[in-house]
Amino acid sequence: MRAAYFRGDGVIDIVDVPTPTPGEGQLLIKVAANGVCGSDRKILQGGFNLIPGHEVAGTVVEAGPGCQTRPGTRIAAYIPIHCGECPFCLQGKGNLCPNMKGLLGWATDGGYAEYMLVPDRCALPLEDGISFAEGVVLLDTIGTSGHALRLSRCWDAESVLVIGAGPVGIGAVAGLKAFGVPNVYVTELSAYRRERVAELGGIPIDPTTENVEERIRAQHPYGVDIVVEAVGTLPTIWQSMDLVTRGGIVNIVGEYWGKVELERPKGTWMINDMTLIRSFYFTIPEFHENQRMVLDGKLNAKGLATHTFPLEEIKAAYDLFDTGNSLKILVEP
Ligand SMILES: [Zn+2]
Ligand SMILES: [Zn+2]
C-alpha cells in the first residue's frame, strides 16, 4: 500500500509498504479521508518514524478475531487507545482512560496511508447520511471543540470570545451557534478564516487592526461569559483571563504543553471567581450526539471541510494549511 512518512524539515516521502494484517481485536480499514492538523506540523519539521495521521475515516475491510465491528462498516477512528474497562471508559470517556496506551497516529501507524489498523473499541460507526468528510470533521474539529463547549455549559452564555479560528476554533464557532449563543466574537489573523466566521454567524475581529480589549469591553464592560482559547500560546491564555467576566469561564482547548503562570498583573485570577477548564479531545457519547446534531441540520460539519488533496499531494495540503486560507483540509489516500 502507499503510505506517507514525515522525514523532518518538511520533507514527506510517499512509499510502498506492506498492508498490515489485523490481529486480535483489530480492524483493518481502507482510509477514505484523513484531516490535516496543526499538531502534525511539529512532526513534519522534526520527523516521525511511524506513518502519521490521526483524523481518520474509512471503511472496515477486515476484522481480526474478537471484533464486534463487521467488515463494510463505515467508521471514524477515536484516537485514545483506551482500556475499555476502567471507570472512565465504562462511561465512554476513553479520553480520560488512565490505562491509555497512547494515541492512534502517534503511538501507532496512522491514516496517511491506504490502509490502517484501528482497535475495535476505537471504531466510531458513522450513521447513514454522515459522509467520510463529515466523519473527519466530527473528530478534532467538532468533537474537541464540542467537548470544551459542553464542559463550559456554553448554552447558558450570552457572550463568548473564541481566540483563533483554526479548525478547533471554527468548530467552536459552529458549535456555539448550534447551541444558540447570541454573541460569538472571534479573533483571527487570517482574512479567509474571518470570512468563514462571519458566514457561520460569528463576529470576526482582526487583532492586527483592532484593539481586541476595547472592542470587547465596548459591548461587555466586565468581559465575556466564556473565553475559548484555541491557539495554545501563553499570550492568548493570559488574554483569555483578562477578557473573561467575573464569575466567567476560561476554556483552554488549544494545544499547549508549557507552564502557565496564573496570576496576572491585573490580579484577575485571585479575585474574580474564574473557572479555568483545560479540556482534552472528547467522549464517545459526545461523538454520537454531534452526529445527531449534524443529521438534524443544527450543526454544519460539511462546510468546515474546505479542501481535498490526494495522498501524493500531501505536501501541498500542508503548504495550504500554513497560509491560513483553509479550514479543515482532507487528504484522501
Ligand atoms: Zn488533529
Ligand atoms: Zn480505561
Tab-separated table of C-alpha atoms and ligand atoms in Angstrom:
chain	number	residue	atom	x	y	z
A	1	MET	CA	0.000	0.000	0.000
A	2	ARG	CA	1.020	3.649	-0.430
A	3	ALA	CA	1.913	5.492	2.777
A	4	ALA	CA	3.402	8.870	3.720
A	5	TYR	CA	6.374	9.346	6.034
A	6	PHE	CA	7.455	12.669	7.533
A	7	ARG	CA	11.264	12.738	7.305
A	8	GLY	CA	11.813	16.090	9.065
A	9	ASP	CA	12.451	19.630	7.762
A	10	GLY	CA	9.128	19.493	5.919
A	11	VAL	CA	10.134	16.544	3.711
A	12	ILE	CA	7.401	13.960	3.016
A	13	ASP	CA	8.084	10.663	1.209
A	14	ILE	CA	5.321	8.523	-0.272
A	15	VAL	CA	6.486	4.908	-0.288
A	16	ASP	CA	5.171	1.370	-0.758
A	17	VAL	CA	4.902	-0.629	2.464
A	18	PRO	CA	3.193	-3.962	3.233
A	19	THR	CA	-0.521	-3.701	4.032
A	20	PRO	CA	-0.879	-4.625	7.736
A	21	THR	CA	-2.846	-7.667	8.919
A	22	PRO	CA	-5.369	-7.199	11.748
A	23	GLY	CA	-4.628	-9.148	14.918
A	24	GLU	CA	-6.863	-9.906	17.927
A	25	GLY	CA	-9.279	-7.025	18.497
A	26	GLN	CA	-8.005	-5.066	15.482
A	27	LEU	CA	-9.760	-3.816	12.360
A	28	LEU	CA	-8.142	-3.124	9.007
A	29	ILE	CA	-9.748	-0.049	7.485
A	30	LYS	CA	-9.460	1.361	3.991
A	31	VAL	CA	-8.785	5.031	4.675
A	32	ALA	CA	-11.225	7.339	2.888
A	33	ALA	CA	-10.009	10.644	4.334
A	34	ASN	CA	-7.548	11.975	6.905
A	35	GLY	CA	-7.644	15.542	8.191
A	36	VAL	CA	-4.626	17.864	8.115
A	37	CYS	CA	-3.939	19.003	11.668
A	38	GLY	CA	-1.794	21.690	13.253
A	39	SER	CA	-0.401	19.173	15.726
A	40	ASP	CA	1.177	17.226	12.814
A	41	ARG	CA	3.173	20.255	11.748
A	42	LYS	CA	5.627	19.700	14.603
A	43	ILE	CA	6.469	16.189	13.405
A	44	LEU	CA	6.576	17.453	9.821
A	45	GLN	CA	9.532	19.556	10.947
A	46	GLY	CA	11.029	17.159	13.484
A	47	GLY	CA	10.457	13.872	11.619
A	48	PHE	CA	8.498	10.792	12.703
A	49	ASN	CA	9.295	7.093	12.289
A	50	LEU	CA	5.676	5.899	12.009
A	51	ILE	CA	3.005	6.736	9.424
A	52	PRO	CA	1.344	9.909	10.805
A	53	GLY	CA	-2.321	10.902	10.608
A	54	HIS	CA	-4.889	10.878	13.427
A	55	GLU	CA	-8.117	12.314	11.959
A	56	VAL	CA	-9.275	9.281	10.046
A	57	ALA	CA	-12.479	7.993	8.499
A	58	GLY	CA	-12.796	4.891	6.351
A	59	THR	CA	-14.411	1.516	5.795
A	60	VAL	CA	-13.637	-1.689	7.693
A	61	VAL	CA	-12.330	-4.245	5.171
A	62	GLU	CA	-11.184	-6.977	7.575
A	63	ALA	CA	-11.821	-7.725	11.248
A	64	GLY	CA	-9.387	-9.700	13.415
A	65	PRO	CA	-10.560	-12.279	15.979
A	66	GLY	CA	-12.787	-10.974	18.771
A	67	CYS	CA	-14.012	-7.813	16.982
A	68	GLN	CA	-17.608	-6.611	17.232
A	69	THR	CA	-17.432	-4.248	14.232
A	70	ARG	CA	-18.151	-6.013	10.949
A	71	PRO	CA	-16.418	-5.544	7.566
A	72	GLY	CA	-18.239	-2.964	5.465
A	73	THR	CA	-18.910	-0.678	8.450
A	74	ARG	CA	-18.035	2.976	7.825
A	75	ILE	CA	-16.210	4.421	10.819
A	76	ALA	CA	-14.237	7.337	12.190
A	77	ALA	CA	-11.287	6.499	14.455
A	78	TYR	CA	-11.336	7.549	18.128
A	79	ILE	CA	-7.646	8.071	18.818
A	80	PRO	CA	-7.220	7.389	22.570
A	81	ILE	CA	-6.104	3.737	22.781
A	82	HIS	CA	-8.223	3.219	25.873
A	83	CYS	CA	-8.689	0.100	28.013
A	84	GLY	CA	-12.489	-0.160	27.826
A	85	GLU	CA	-12.710	-1.415	31.411
A	86	CYS	CA	-11.802	1.412	33.818
A	87	PRO	CA	-14.473	3.662	35.421
A	88	PHE	CA	-13.791	6.372	32.806
A	89	CYS	CA	-14.027	4.014	29.811
A	90	LEU	CA	-17.247	2.493	31.175
A	91	GLN	CA	-18.781	5.984	30.858
A	92	GLY	CA	-17.457	6.393	27.301
A	93	LYS	CA	-14.679	8.730	28.479
A	94	GLY	CA	-11.807	6.989	26.742
A	95	ASN	CA	-10.081	10.388	26.537
A	96	LEU	CA	-9.572	10.172	30.327
A	97	CYS	CA	-8.503	6.495	30.487
A	98	PRO	CA	-5.604	6.161	32.967
A	99	ASN	CA	-4.503	2.975	31.172
A	100	MET	CA	-4.320	4.686	27.782
A	101	LYS	CA	-1.651	3.226	25.507
A	102	GLY	CA	-1.085	6.454	23.620
A	103	LEU	CA	-2.977	7.840	20.634
A	104	LEU	CA	-3.598	6.362	17.183
A	105	GLY	CA	-1.354	8.062	14.651
A	106	TRP	CA	1.132	8.951	17.391
A	107	ALA	CA	1.804	5.645	19.178
A	108	THR	CA	0.782	3.574	16.123
A	109	ASP	CA	0.786	3.967	12.343
A	110	GLY	CA	-1.870	6.493	11.339
A	111	GLY	CA	-4.066	7.355	8.405
A	112	TYR	CA	-1.779	8.918	5.794
A	113	ALA	CA	-1.875	5.550	4.042
A	114	GLU	CA	-4.287	3.476	2.005
A	115	TYR	CA	-4.954	1.149	4.943
A	116	MET	CA	-4.654	1.451	8.713
A	117	LEU	CA	-5.163	-0.772	11.753
A	118	VAL	CA	-7.710	0.520	14.285
A	119	PRO	CA	-8.528	-1.206	17.608
A	120	ASP	CA	-12.112	-2.429	17.507
A	121	ARG	CA	-13.091	-0.340	20.525
A	122	CYS	CA	-11.766	2.812	18.793
A	123	ALA	CA	-14.170	2.370	15.859
A	124	LEU	CA	-16.919	5.019	15.884
A	125	PRO	CA	-19.578	3.860	13.401
A	126	LEU	CA	-20.814	6.617	11.094
A	127	GLU	CA	-24.559	6.891	10.717
A	128	ASP	CA	-26.200	6.745	7.295
A	129	GLY	CA	-26.185	10.269	5.911
A	130	ILE	CA	-22.837	11.199	7.517
A	131	SER	CA	-20.135	11.427	4.836
A	132	PHE	CA	-16.483	10.490	5.395
A	133	ALA	CA	-15.593	14.194	5.214
A	134	GLU	CA	-18.139	14.904	7.958
A	135	GLY	CA	-16.775	11.930	9.903
A	136	VAL	CA	-13.313	13.520	9.913
A	137	VAL	CA	-14.682	16.947	10.866
A	138	LEU	CA	-16.604	15.302	13.737
A	139	LEU	CA	-13.244	14.305	15.289
A	140	ASP	CA	-10.774	17.063	16.242
A	141	THR	CA	-12.707	19.966	14.708
A	142	ILE	CA	-16.196	19.471	16.146
A	143	GLY	CA	-15.504	16.736	18.692
A	144	THR	CA	-12.711	18.512	20.560
A	145	SER	CA	-14.371	21.918	20.472
A	146	GLY	CA	-17.804	20.459	21.306
A	147	HIS	CA	-16.367	18.769	24.401
A	148	ALA	CA	-14.917	22.107	25.521
A	149	LEU	CA	-18.276	23.815	24.949
A	150	ARG	CA	-20.181	21.179	26.940
A	151	LEU	CA	-17.714	21.368	29.839
A	152	SER	CA	-18.262	25.154	29.767
A	153	ARG	CA	-22.081	24.757	29.726
A	154	CYS	CA	-21.988	27.226	26.842
A	155	TRP	CA	-25.779	27.217	26.334
A	156	ASP	CA	-26.051	29.460	29.438
A	157	ALA	CA	-23.729	32.080	27.909
A	158	GLU	CA	-24.811	35.313	26.284
A	159	SER	CA	-21.319	36.236	25.044
A	160	VAL	CA	-18.307	34.125	24.121
A	161	LEU	CA	-14.888	35.052	22.764
A	162	VAL	CA	-13.112	32.418	20.674
A	163	ILE	CA	-9.403	33.145	20.282
A	164	GLY	CA	-8.197	31.669	16.987
A	165	ALA	CA	-10.327	30.271	14.140
A	166	GLY	CA	-8.157	27.349	13.098
A	167	PRO	CA	-10.003	24.023	12.796
A	168	VAL	CA	-10.788	23.720	16.532
A	169	GLY	CA	-11.720	27.399	16.882
A	170	ILE	CA	-14.013	27.334	13.849
A	171	GLY	CA	-15.553	24.117	15.195
A	172	ALA	CA	-16.255	26.040	18.399
A	173	VAL	CA	-17.965	28.810	16.422
A	174	ALA	CA	-20.199	26.280	14.632
A	175	GLY	CA	-20.971	24.597	17.960
A	176	LEU	CA	-21.718	27.853	19.809
A	177	LYS	CA	-24.192	28.883	17.098
A	178	ALA	CA	-25.745	25.390	17.186
A	179	PHE	CA	-26.167	25.730	20.974
A	180	GLY	CA	-27.799	29.142	20.434
A	181	VAL	CA	-25.208	31.544	21.890
A	182	PRO	CA	-26.079	35.024	20.543
A	183	ASN	CA	-22.744	36.898	20.664
A	184	VAL	CA	-19.747	34.902	19.444
A	185	TYR	CA	-16.644	37.087	18.982
A	186	VAL	CA	-13.698	35.528	17.200
A	187	THR	CA	-10.167	36.905	16.927
A	188	GLU	CA	-8.311	35.514	13.918
A	189	LEU	CA	-5.329	36.670	11.852
A	190	SER	CA	-6.403	35.090	8.536
A	191	ALA	CA	-8.857	37.128	6.444
A	192	TYR	CA	-10.095	33.887	4.815
A	193	ARG	CA	-10.984	32.398	8.182
A	194	ARG	CA	-12.600	35.644	9.398
A	195	GLU	CA	-14.915	35.455	6.377
A	196	ARG	CA	-15.867	31.861	7.266
A	197	VAL	CA	-16.517	33.020	10.870
A	198	ALA	CA	-18.942	35.673	9.603
A	199	GLU	CA	-20.703	33.086	7.389
A	200	LEU	CA	-21.256	30.924	10.465
A	201	GLY	CA	-22.812	33.840	12.356
A	202	GLY	CA	-19.777	34.790	14.450
A	203	ILE	CA	-18.385	38.317	14.867
A	204	PRO	CA	-14.840	38.364	13.429
A	205	ILE	CA	-12.137	40.610	14.886
A	206	ASP	CA	-8.767	41.232	13.221
A	207	PRO	CA	-6.317	41.605	16.143
A	208	THR	CA	-3.766	43.317	13.905
A	209	THR	CA	-6.060	46.260	13.108
A	210	GLU	CA	-8.446	46.337	16.082
A	211	ASN	CA	-7.803	46.594	19.811
A	212	VAL	CA	-9.480	43.378	20.964
A	213	GLU	CA	-9.896	44.507	24.564
A	214	GLU	CA	-11.538	47.816	23.597
A	215	ARG	CA	-13.801	46.043	21.108
A	216	ILE	CA	-14.980	43.500	23.701
A	217	ARG	CA	-15.361	45.999	26.562
A	218	ALA	CA	-17.397	48.387	24.389
A	219	GLN	CA	-20.170	45.759	24.409
A	220	HIS	CA	-19.297	43.823	27.555
A	221	PRO	CA	-17.646	46.175	30.080
A	222	TYR	CA	-16.825	43.354	32.506
A	223	GLY	CA	-15.753	40.882	29.823
A	224	VAL	CA	-17.438	37.948	28.115
A	225	ASP	CA	-19.111	34.996	29.849
A	226	ILE	CA	-16.758	32.404	28.324
A	227	VAL	CA	-13.431	32.571	26.529
A	228	VAL	CA	-12.457	29.596	24.371
A	229	GLU	CA	-8.688	29.707	23.862
A	230	ALA	CA	-7.994	27.767	20.635
A	231	VAL	CA	-4.455	28.881	19.819
A	232	GLY	CA	-2.331	27.384	22.574
A	233	THR	CA	0.125	30.179	23.421
A	234	LEU	CA	0.861	31.918	26.715
A	235	PRO	CA	-0.113	35.429	25.485
A	236	THR	CA	-3.524	34.190	24.292
A	237	ILE	CA	-4.078	32.194	27.507
A	238	TRP	CA	-3.387	35.363	29.504
A	239	GLN	CA	-5.612	37.373	27.154
A	240	SER	CA	-8.396	34.877	27.956
A	241	MET	CA	-8.085	35.587	31.685
A	242	ASP	CA	-8.105	39.337	31.054
A	243	LEU	CA	-11.235	39.311	28.891
A	244	VAL	CA	-13.492	36.917	30.808
A	245	THR	CA	-16.141	38.420	33.087
A	246	ARG	CA	-16.165	37.989	36.847
A	247	GLY	CA	-17.550	34.538	37.568
A	248	GLY	CA	-16.849	33.530	33.969
A	249	ILE	CA	-15.223	30.502	32.382
A	250	VAL	CA	-11.914	30.255	30.544
A	251	ASN	CA	-11.591	27.085	28.497
A	252	ILE	CA	-8.143	26.307	27.153
A	253	VAL	CA	-8.570	23.911	24.239
A	254	GLY	CA	-5.522	24.954	22.177
A	255	GLU	CA	-2.586	22.543	22.336
A	256	TYR	CA	-0.212	23.925	24.960
A	257	TRP	CA	2.244	21.770	26.915
A	258	GLY	CA	4.137	24.541	28.739
A	259	LYS	CA	3.667	26.032	32.190
A	260	VAL	CA	1.037	28.702	32.788
A	261	GLU	CA	1.590	31.348	35.439
A	262	LEU	CA	-1.945	32.040	36.599
A	263	GLU	CA	-1.541	35.367	38.380
A	264	ARG	CA	-1.709	38.307	36.008
A	265	PRO	CA	-0.728	41.904	36.741
A	266	LYS	CA	-4.425	42.798	36.877
A	267	GLY	CA	-4.993	40.265	39.670
A	268	THR	CA	-7.858	38.609	37.806
A	269	TRP	CA	-7.016	35.074	38.884
A	270	MET	CA	-7.105	35.735	42.644
A	271	ILE	CA	-10.317	37.703	42.990
A	272	ASN	CA	-12.624	37.032	40.048
A	273	ASP	CA	-14.190	33.603	40.762
A	274	MET	CA	-12.853	32.451	37.422
A	275	THR	CA	-13.427	28.858	36.366
A	276	LEU	CA	-10.471	27.539	34.396
A	277	ILE	CA	-11.029	24.449	32.239
A	278	ARG	CA	-8.352	22.556	30.360
A	279	SER	CA	-10.239	20.202	28.037
A	280	PHE	CA	-8.837	17.305	26.005
A	281	TYR	CA	-10.424	15.559	22.998
A	282	PHE	CA	-13.986	14.276	23.586
A	283	THR	CA	-16.083	11.380	24.832
A	284	ILE	CA	-17.653	8.660	22.694
A	285	PRO	CA	-21.261	9.613	23.639
A	286	GLU	CA	-20.491	13.201	22.570
A	287	PHE	CA	-19.402	11.936	19.118
A	288	HIS	CA	-22.793	10.307	18.625
A	289	GLU	CA	-24.607	13.394	19.942
A	290	ASN	CA	-22.686	15.521	17.431
A	291	GLN	CA	-23.601	13.141	14.580
A	292	ARG	CA	-27.256	13.588	15.607
A	293	MET	CA	-26.881	17.402	15.563
A	294	VAL	CA	-25.411	17.212	12.027
A	295	LEU	CA	-28.213	14.919	10.816
A	296	ASP	CA	-30.813	17.232	12.383
A	297	GLY	CA	-29.330	20.157	10.439
A	298	LYS	CA	-28.284	22.043	13.595
A	299	LEU	CA	-24.544	21.711	13.038
A	300	ASN	CA	-22.790	22.403	9.717
A	301	ALA	CA	-19.948	19.879	9.537
A	302	LYS	CA	-19.681	19.639	5.756
A	303	GLY	CA	-18.917	23.350	5.377
A	304	LEU	CA	-15.909	23.035	7.681
A	305	ALA	CA	-14.083	20.688	5.286
A	306	THR	CA	-12.900	23.146	2.642
A	307	HIS	CA	-10.200	21.387	0.600
A	308	THR	CA	-9.238	17.886	-0.566
A	309	PHE	CA	-5.875	16.552	-1.779
A	310	PRO	CA	-4.798	13.073	-2.930
A	311	LEU	CA	-2.123	11.386	-0.774
A	312	GLU	CA	0.530	12.063	-3.428
A	313	GLU	CA	-0.044	15.820	-2.902
A	314	ILE	CA	0.007	15.811	0.897
A	315	LYS	CA	2.857	18.345	0.981
A	316	ALA	CA	0.682	20.823	-0.924
A	317	ALA	CA	-2.057	20.231	1.670
A	318	TYR	CA	0.295	21.297	4.490
A	319	ASP	CA	1.546	24.262	2.459
A	320	LEU	CA	-2.062	25.422	2.031
A	321	PHE	CA	-2.719	24.915	5.755
A	322	ASP	CA	0.256	27.178	6.555
A	323	THR	CA	-1.275	30.035	4.529
A	324	GLY	CA	-4.380	30.118	6.763
A	325	ASN	CA	-6.583	30.080	3.647
A	326	SER	CA	-8.412	26.911	4.676
A	327	LEU	CA	-10.468	25.326	7.426
A	328	LYS	CA	-10.210	21.508	7.575
A	329	ILE	CA	-8.170	20.050	4.712
A	330	LEU	CA	-8.664	16.384	3.819
A	331	VAL	CA	-6.061	14.046	2.380
A	332	GLU	CA	-7.678	11.149	0.511
A	333	PRO	CA	-5.345	8.143	0.029
B	1	ZN	ZN	-5.755	16.726	14.933
B	2	ZN	ZN	-9.889	2.897	30.513
